[in-house]
PDB file of C-alpha atoms in Angstrom:
ATOM      1  CA  MET Y  25     116.589 103.689 105.380  1.00 85.00           C
ATOM      2  CA  THR Y  26     116.915 105.089 101.901  1.00 87.00           C
ATOM      3  CA  PRO Y  27     113.917 106.481 100.018  1.00 85.00           C
ATOM      4  CA  LYS Y  28     114.228 103.560  97.576  1.00 89.00           C
ATOM      5  CA  GLN Y  29     113.984 101.046 100.434  1.00 90.00           C
ATOM      6  CA  LEU Y  30     111.003 102.882 101.909  1.00 90.00           C
ATOM      7  CA  LEU Y  31     109.288 102.832  98.518  1.00 92.00           C
ATOM      8  CA  GLU Y  32     109.768  99.069  98.282  1.00 93.00           C
ATOM      9  CA  ILE Y  33     108.417  98.510 101.778  1.00 92.00           C
ATOM     10  CA  THR Y  34     105.396 100.807 101.415  1.00 92.00           C
ATOM     11  CA  SER Y  35     104.432  99.425  97.987  1.00 93.00           C
ATOM     12  CA  SER Y  36     101.797  97.192  99.622  1.00 92.00           C
ATOM     13  CA  ASN Y  37      99.940 100.258 100.939  1.00 94.00           C
ATOM     14  CA  PRO Y  38      98.824 102.566  98.077  1.00 94.00           C
ATOM     15  CA  GLU Y  39      98.319 105.650 100.261  1.00 95.00           C
ATOM     16  CA  ALA Y  40     101.698 105.344 101.979  1.00 95.00           C
ATOM     17  CA  TYR Y  41     103.387 104.518  98.661  1.00 96.00           C
ATOM     18  CA  GLU Y  42     102.059 107.649  96.925  1.00 96.00           C
ATOM     19  CA  LEU Y  43     103.151 109.833  99.840  1.00 96.00           C
ATOM     20  CA  MET Y  44     106.573 108.208  99.802  1.00 96.00           C
ATOM     21  CA  LYS Y  45     106.918 108.902  96.062  1.00 96.00           C
ATOM     22  CA  LYS Y  46     106.120 112.575  96.694  1.00 96.00           C
ATOM     23  CA  ALA Y  47     108.634 112.656  99.546  1.00 96.00           C
ATOM     24  CA  ARG Y  48     111.334 111.112  97.356  1.00 96.00           C
ATOM     25  CA  ASN Y  49     110.687 113.578  94.536  1.00 97.00           C
ATOM     26  CA  LYS Y  50     110.824 116.546  96.902  1.00 97.00           C
ATOM     27  CA  GLY Y  51     114.009 115.139  98.405  1.00 96.00           C
ATOM     28  CA  ASN Y  52     115.577 114.960  94.946  1.00 96.00           C
ATOM     29  CA  VAL Y  53     114.594 118.559  94.180  1.00 97.00           C
ATOM     30  CA  SER Y  54     115.975 119.650  97.543  1.00 97.00           C
ATOM     31  CA  ALA Y  55     119.263 117.853  96.852  1.00 96.00           C
ATOM     32  CA  VAL Y  56     119.660 119.737  93.568  1.00 97.00           C
ATOM     33  CA  PHE Y  57     119.023 123.087  95.261  1.00 97.00           C
ATOM     34  CA  SER Y  58     121.322 122.253  98.174  1.00 96.00           C
ATOM     35  CA  GLY Y  59     124.122 120.996  95.936  1.00 97.00           C
ATOM     36  CA  ALA Y  60     123.994 124.087  93.754  1.00 97.00           C
ATOM     37  CA  ALA Y  61     123.831 126.291  96.850  1.00 97.00           C
ATOM     38  CA  GLY Y  62     126.863 124.596  98.361  1.00 97.00           C
ATOM     39  CA  PHE Y  63     128.866 125.111  95.183  1.00 97.00           C
ATOM     40  CA  LEU Y  64     127.802 128.733  94.759  1.00 97.00           C
ATOM     41  CA  ILE Y  65     128.610 129.549  98.380  1.00 97.00           C
ATOM     42  CA  GLY Y  66     131.785 127.460  98.536  1.00 97.00           C
ATOM     43  CA  TRP Y  67     133.434 128.788  95.379  1.00 97.00           C
ATOM     44  CA  PRO Y  68     133.667 132.430  96.543  1.00 97.00           C
ATOM     45  CA  LEU Y  69     134.667 131.304 100.049  1.00 96.00           C
ATOM     46  CA  GLY Y  70     137.461 129.161  98.632  1.00 96.00           C
ATOM     47  CA  THR Y  71     138.571 132.033  96.416  1.00 96.00           C
ATOM     48  CA  ALA Y  72     138.646 134.384  99.414  1.00 96.00           C
ATOM     49  CA  ILE Y  73     140.608 131.906 101.540  1.00 95.00           C
ATOM     50  CA  ALA Y  74     143.115 131.442  98.696  1.00 96.00           C
ATOM     51  CA  GLY Y  75     143.635 135.197  98.555  1.00 95.00           C
ATOM     52  CA  GLY Y  76     141.747 135.836  95.318  1.00 95.00           C
ATOM     53  CA  LYS Y  77     138.942 138.254  94.606  1.00 96.00           C
ATOM     54  CA  PRO Y  78     135.678 136.415  95.379  1.00 96.00           C
ATOM     55  CA  ASN Y  79     132.443 136.996  93.515  1.00 96.00           C
ATOM     56  CA  TRP Y  80     130.079 137.472  96.449  1.00 97.00           C
ATOM     57  CA  ALA Y  81     127.089 137.667  94.110  1.00 97.00           C
ATOM     58  CA  LEU Y  82     127.522 133.908  93.574  1.00 96.00           C
ATOM     59  CA  ALA Y  83     127.422 133.370  97.330  1.00 97.00           C
ATOM     60  CA  GLY Y  84     124.253 135.472  97.503  1.00 97.00           C
ATOM     61  CA  ILE Y  85     122.610 133.370  94.800  1.00 97.00           C
ATOM     62  CA  GLY Y  86     123.728 130.245  96.659  1.00 97.00           C
ATOM     63  CA  ALA Y  87     122.199 131.549  99.866  1.00 97.00           C
ATOM     64  CA  GLY Y  88     118.952 132.173  97.998  1.00 97.00           C
ATOM     65  CA  LEU Y  89     118.962 128.608  96.668  1.00 97.00           C
ATOM     66  CA  LEU Y  90     119.601 127.340 100.174  1.00 96.00           C
ATOM     67  CA  VAL Y  91     116.623 129.322 101.476  1.00 96.00           C
ATOM     68  CA  VAL Y  92     114.469 127.656  98.802  1.00 96.00           C
ATOM     69  CA  GLY Y  93     115.916 124.166  99.360  1.00 96.00           C
ATOM     70  CA  ILE Y  94     115.481 123.977 103.126  1.00 96.00           C
ATOM     71  CA  PRO Y  95     111.641 124.139 103.173  1.00 97.00           C
ATOM     72  CA  ILE Y  96     111.481 121.604 100.331  1.00 97.00           C
ATOM     73  CA  SER Y  97     113.719 119.270 102.329  1.00 96.00           C
ATOM     74  CA  ALA Y  98     111.557 119.749 105.423  1.00 97.00           C
ATOM     75  CA  ALA Y  99     108.418 118.952 103.402  1.00 97.00           C
ATOM     76  CA  SER Y 100     110.100 115.818 102.054  1.00 96.00           C
ATOM     77  CA  THR Y 101     110.961 114.630 105.554  1.00 95.00           C
ATOM     78  CA  ARG Y 102     107.464 115.426 106.821  1.00 96.00           C
ATOM     79  CA  GLU Y 103     105.818 113.449 103.991  1.00 96.00           C
ATOM     80  CA  ALA Y 104     108.167 110.490 104.447  1.00 95.00           C
ATOM     81  CA  LYS Y 105     107.363 110.352 108.168  1.00 95.00           C
ATOM     82  CA  ARG Y 106     103.653 110.572 107.395  1.00 96.00           C
ATOM     83  CA  ALA Y 107     103.957 107.728 104.859  1.00 95.00           C
ATOM     84  CA  VAL Y 108     105.730 105.554 107.435  1.00 94.00           C
ATOM     85  CA  ARG Y 109     103.075 106.391 110.047  1.00 95.00           C
ATOM     86  CA  ILE Y 110     100.273 105.424 107.644  1.00 95.00           C
ATOM     87  CA  TYR Y 111     102.058 102.192 106.737  1.00 94.00           C
ATOM     88  CA  ASN Y 112     102.720 101.284 110.382  1.00 93.00           C
ATOM     89  CA  ASP Y 113      99.161 102.100 111.468  1.00 92.00           C
ATOM     90  CA  ASP Y 114      97.860  99.811 108.739  1.00 88.00           C
ATOM     91  CA  LEU Y 115     100.154  97.016 109.955  1.00 84.00           C
ATOM     92  CA  LYS Y 116      98.846  97.429 113.499  1.00 78.00           C
ATOM     93  CA  LYS Y 117      95.250  97.149 112.272  1.00 78.00           C
ATOM     94  CA  GLU Y 118      96.092  93.977 110.357  1.00 71.00           C
ATOM     95  CA  ALA Y 119      97.914  92.481 113.321  1.00 63.00           C
ATOM     96  CA  LEU Y 120      94.925  93.024 115.595  1.00 63.00           C
ATOM     97  CA  THR Y 121      92.489  91.347 113.214  1.00 64.00           C
ATOM     98  CA  GLN Y 122      94.593  88.363 112.182  1.00 64.00           C
ATOM     99  CA  PHE Y 123      94.226  85.622 114.738  1.00 67.00           C
ATOM    100  CA  ASP Y 124      92.999  82.061 114.846  1.00 72.00           C
ATOM    101  CA  LEU Y 125      91.052  80.523 117.727  1.00 73.00           C
ATOM    102  CA  LYS Y 126      90.745  76.755 117.894  1.00 79.00           C
ATOM    103  CA  ILE Y 127      88.657  75.026 120.532  1.00 78.00           C
ATOM    104  CA  GLY Y 128      88.568  71.286 120.835  1.00 76.00           C
ATOM    105  CA  LEU Y 129      88.451  68.241 123.030  1.00 77.00           C
ATOM    106  CA  THR Y 130      91.545  66.465 124.224  1.00 77.00           C
ATOM    107  CA  GLY Y 131      92.043  63.272 126.154  1.00 76.00           C
ATOM    108  CA  THR Y 132      92.047  65.228 129.400  1.00 78.00           C
ATOM    109  CA  GLY Y 133      89.328  67.791 128.718  1.00 76.00           C
ATOM    110  CA  LEU Y 134      88.699  70.970 126.741  1.00 76.00           C
ATOM    111  CA  SER Y 135      91.476  72.912 124.987  1.00 79.00           C
ATOM    112  CA  ALA Y 136      91.720  76.366 123.449  1.00 75.00           C
ATOM    113  CA  LYS Y 137      94.494  77.579 121.175  1.00 75.00           C
ATOM    114  CA  LEU Y 138      94.814  81.222 120.113  1.00 68.00           C
ATOM    115  CA  THR Y 139      97.309  81.975 117.350  1.00 72.00           C
ATOM    116  CA  PHE Y 140      98.158  85.485 116.151  1.00 64.00           C
TER     117      PHE Y 140
END
């Protein structure tokens, strides 16, 4: 599922929704770092493969951005999973408490109907 879909689903649970917003924001920041890192690493590699003189300083900066982006991405994933866990746990609690018991008399005796 996309972060946008998860935000829509968790909107009924304020705690899960706030965590999901944080996860989405961290994911966006991580994507910027990772995209820039990929470009800065890929450009010198492409230049080297093409036979040119690569600027390895760019690749070093890209590697640094990648080192920063990976923990942010991991934090985003961790918070998204936590938001889903909170949302699902809340659903389980609701499911256990929402039931209807009807007891009555029928033409042949006593009846009980449990709906959940």
